[in-house]
Coordinates of C-alpha atoms in Angstrom, one line a residue:
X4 CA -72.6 -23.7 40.0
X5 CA -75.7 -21.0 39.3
X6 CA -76.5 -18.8 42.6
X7 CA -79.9 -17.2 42.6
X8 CA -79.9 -14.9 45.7
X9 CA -82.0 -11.7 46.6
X10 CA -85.0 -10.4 49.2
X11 CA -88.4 -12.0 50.0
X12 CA -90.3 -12.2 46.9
X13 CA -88.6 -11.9 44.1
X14 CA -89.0 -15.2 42.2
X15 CA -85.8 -16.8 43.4
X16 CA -88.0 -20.1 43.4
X17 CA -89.1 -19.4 39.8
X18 CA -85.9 -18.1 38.0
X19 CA -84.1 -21.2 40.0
X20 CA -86.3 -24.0 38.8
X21 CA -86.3 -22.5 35.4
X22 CA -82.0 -22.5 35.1
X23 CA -82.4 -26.2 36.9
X24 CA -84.4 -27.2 34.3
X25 CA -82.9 -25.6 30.7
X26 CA -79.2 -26.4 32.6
X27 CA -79.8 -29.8 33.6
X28 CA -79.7 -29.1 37.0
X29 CA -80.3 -29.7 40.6
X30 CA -81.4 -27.3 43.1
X31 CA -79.9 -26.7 46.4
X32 CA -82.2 -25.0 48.9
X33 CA -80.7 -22.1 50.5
X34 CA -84.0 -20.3 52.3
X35 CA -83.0 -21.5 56.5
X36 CA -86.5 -21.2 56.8
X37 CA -87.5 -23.9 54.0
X38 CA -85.1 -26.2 56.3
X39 CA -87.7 -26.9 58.6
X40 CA -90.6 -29.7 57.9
X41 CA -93.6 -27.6 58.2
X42 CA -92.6 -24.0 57.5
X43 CA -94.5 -24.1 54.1
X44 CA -96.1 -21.2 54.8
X45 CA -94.7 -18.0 55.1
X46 CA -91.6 -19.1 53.6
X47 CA -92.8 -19.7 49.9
X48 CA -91.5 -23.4 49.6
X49 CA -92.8 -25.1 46.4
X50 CA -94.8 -27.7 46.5
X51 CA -93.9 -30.8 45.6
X52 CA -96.0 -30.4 42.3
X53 CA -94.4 -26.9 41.7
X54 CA -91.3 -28.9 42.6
X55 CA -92.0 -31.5 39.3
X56 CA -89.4 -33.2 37.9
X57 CA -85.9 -30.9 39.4
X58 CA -84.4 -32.5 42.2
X59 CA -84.5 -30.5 45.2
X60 CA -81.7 -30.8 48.5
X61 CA -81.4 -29.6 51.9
X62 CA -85.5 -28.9 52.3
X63 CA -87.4 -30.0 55.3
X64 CA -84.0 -31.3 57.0
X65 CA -84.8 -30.1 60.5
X66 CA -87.6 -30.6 62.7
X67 CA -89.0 -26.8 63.9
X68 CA -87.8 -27.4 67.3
X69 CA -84.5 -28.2 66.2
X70 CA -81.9 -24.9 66.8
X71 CA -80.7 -23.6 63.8
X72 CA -76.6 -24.7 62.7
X73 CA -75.3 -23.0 59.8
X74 CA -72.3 -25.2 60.3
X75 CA -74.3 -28.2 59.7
X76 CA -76.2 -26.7 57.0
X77 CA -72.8 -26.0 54.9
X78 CA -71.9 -29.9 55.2
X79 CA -74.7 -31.0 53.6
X80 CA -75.4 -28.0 51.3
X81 CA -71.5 -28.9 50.2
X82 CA -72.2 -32.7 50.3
X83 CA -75.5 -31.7 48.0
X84 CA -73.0 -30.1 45.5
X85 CA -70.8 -32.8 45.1
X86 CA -73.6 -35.1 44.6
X87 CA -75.2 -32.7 41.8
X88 CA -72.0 -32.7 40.0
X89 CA -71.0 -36.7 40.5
X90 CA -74.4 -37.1 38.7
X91 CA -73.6 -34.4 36.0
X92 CA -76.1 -31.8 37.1
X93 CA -75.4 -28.6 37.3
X94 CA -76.2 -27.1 41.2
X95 CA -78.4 -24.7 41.6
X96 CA -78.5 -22.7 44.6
X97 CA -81.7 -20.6 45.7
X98 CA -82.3 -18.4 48.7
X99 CA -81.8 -15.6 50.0
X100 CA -80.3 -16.2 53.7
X101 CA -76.9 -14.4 53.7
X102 CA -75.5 -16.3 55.8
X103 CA -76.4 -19.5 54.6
X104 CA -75.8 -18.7 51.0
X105 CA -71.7 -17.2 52.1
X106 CA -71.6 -20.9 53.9
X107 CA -72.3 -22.6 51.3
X108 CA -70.4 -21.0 48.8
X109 CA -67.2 -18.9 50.6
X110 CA -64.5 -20.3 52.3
X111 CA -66.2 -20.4 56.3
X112 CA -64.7 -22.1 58.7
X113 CA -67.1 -23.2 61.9
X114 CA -65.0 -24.5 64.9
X115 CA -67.0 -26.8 67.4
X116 CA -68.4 -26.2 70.6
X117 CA -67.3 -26.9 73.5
X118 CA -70.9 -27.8 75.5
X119 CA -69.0 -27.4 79.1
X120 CA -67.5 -24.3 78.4
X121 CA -71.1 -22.8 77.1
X122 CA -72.6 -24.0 80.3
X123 CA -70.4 -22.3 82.4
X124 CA -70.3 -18.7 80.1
X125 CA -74.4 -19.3 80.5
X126 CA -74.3 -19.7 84.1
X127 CA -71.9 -16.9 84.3
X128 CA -74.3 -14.5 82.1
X129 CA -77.1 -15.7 84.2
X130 CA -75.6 -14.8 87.7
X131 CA -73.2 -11.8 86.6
X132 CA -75.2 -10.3 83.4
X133 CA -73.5 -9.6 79.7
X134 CA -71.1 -6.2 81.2
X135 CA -69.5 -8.8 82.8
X136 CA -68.5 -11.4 79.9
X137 CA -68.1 -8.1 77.6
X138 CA -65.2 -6.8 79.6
X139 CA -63.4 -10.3 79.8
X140 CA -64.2 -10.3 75.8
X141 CA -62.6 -6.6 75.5
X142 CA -59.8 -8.2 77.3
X143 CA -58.8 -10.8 75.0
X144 CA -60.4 -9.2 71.8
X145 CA -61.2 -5.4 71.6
X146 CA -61.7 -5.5 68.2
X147 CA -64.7 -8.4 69.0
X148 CA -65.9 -6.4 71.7
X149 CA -65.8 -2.9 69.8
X150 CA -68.0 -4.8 67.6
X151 CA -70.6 -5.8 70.3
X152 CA -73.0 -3.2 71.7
X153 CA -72.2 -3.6 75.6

């Protein structure tokens, strides 16, 4: 596994589609804004031309009104890996999202959600305000809540 990681700009694109190609290689997106069809510009995604003959994962996944799930993101960033490597390529990932990039690689567990009880913390932010679920938070977790401008 290669990791090419840094800021906006830097030819992250470039430098990965070079080590894909002289290491026999596969690269694994890892830009959250190249996960969206459509966000080619702004976000530097190569073409499919620029793209050539590397294989490229986890690009255009989502559609832009989708919301954003860095837990389901690391499955298939993960399930891009194994693929690479069942094939003998090398993976190659490119991006510079921290978060996405730690997913992918460090050891992140994301629990699930539980939609009823976000419905009712929702409805509870909407009618009490954020002091409100801060305090219970400080309650149960000071250390959480420390964290967390109130």
């Amino acid at each position: 596994m290669v990791a090419v990681v840094g800021p906006t700009a830097v030819g992250k694109s470039d430098l990965g589609l070079a080590l894909a190609r002289a290491l026999g290689g596969e690269v694994v997106n890892a830009d959250s804004m190249q996960l969206y069809r459509g966000m080619d510009v702004g976000t530097a995604k190569l073409s499919d031309a620029e793209q050539g003959d590397v294989v490229h994962h986890v690009l255009d996944v989502w559609d832009v009104r989708d919301e954003a799930n860095v837990a389901a993101y690391q499955r298939m960033a993960r399930a891009a890996f194994r693929a690479a490597r069942d094939r003998g390529a090398v993976p190659v990932l490119v991006g510079g999202s921290g978060l996405y990039v730690r997913a992918a690689l460090d050891r992140m567990d994301f629990p699930g959600t539980d939609p009823g009880v976000r419905a009712r913390l929702e409805a509870e932010l909407a009618a009490d305000g954020p002091a409100t679920l801060h305090r219970r938070l400080a309650e149960v977790d000071p250390a959480a809540a420390a964290s967390i401008l109130a």
